């Protein structure tokens, strides 16, 4: 009987061991399971992190001027011919066939991967420096008066093309080129931080944008961007480059015509792209001014990114027909992404109306007034 009991116990033990081996994972299986679970948790955590990061990006700080109720579409304000052809003044005797439909702001073949202001809006800017009435309208008026007039001008563009409501923008010269080398020998004078702060706050209080314009002297584009980094990290602040004031060592701004290589512009575009990504900022704009061939070379090096929009701005003054033709030459025919067009209240003959500006090919995404 005792032997029988021992035999029964042995069989029971074997059954239990077999049962346990079937239901208990090996160390290797257990480690693999833990690793897979950890990977799933990491992937889930990374998704949540990206989601949280996206949600942390500030909403746009600007607000467009809504078209008035009786504003009619741009296409209803032009002759049938203008729907298919650019203005004769812009063509200057050449083929008038439009490359893009009337009112379209992207140049032919370009796209916009950003969520930047130019994607669905048009920007109307007042340009200049508060210390000088000779450098633009910004220096001719007190801040509140300036904003009132700027909003009025912006409203005119929203009404001229209701499909693309316009946003007011201040274009402040943050680096003023000068003929004296200055204390650092770079032939520029920086606008005081207090003045930049003042106009930054003015723009923010009025749901507008601020664009900081650099007149480089002998300094590099990238170094100027770095000097302005404090303000460029603000959601409503963007960058403009005045190419004609970038001179070589031994030359003088205002005496010698300056020049910027597109590769230098691209360095700034890339720097701002990384700034946007690292600081979860709304997408930025880089505006590049040009009024002569020599002022901007190697344009093919300038490439917009998924975080930075780029606009080429024709900023010459004088006869309106000549200006329209040069816009065609520098912006339409040497396209990057968007076009800009500067108007001089006191020097252009005549001063073009919003409707006359908007029928250019492509329609300017940025119109700045000096």
PDB file of N, CA and C in Angstrom, residues 88 177 252:
ATOM      1  N   UNK A  88      -0.548  94.563 -69.820  1.00  0.00           N
ATOM      2  CA  UNK A  88       0.397  94.816 -70.917  1.00  0.00           C
ATOM      3  C   UNK A  88       1.670  95.482 -70.409  1.00  0.00           C
ATOM      4  N   UNK A 177      21.917 100.435 -42.374  1.00  0.00           N
ATOM      5  CA  UNK A 177      23.220 100.599 -43.009  1.00  0.00           C
ATOM      6  C   UNK A 177      23.646 102.062 -42.954  1.00  0.00           C
ATOM      7  N   UNK A 252      31.352 100.764 -49.265  1.00  0.00           N
ATOM      8  CA  UNK A 252      30.520 101.559 -48.366  1.00  0.00           C
ATOM      9  C   UNK A 252      29.054 101.481 -48.783  1.00  0.00           C
TER      10      UNK A 252
END
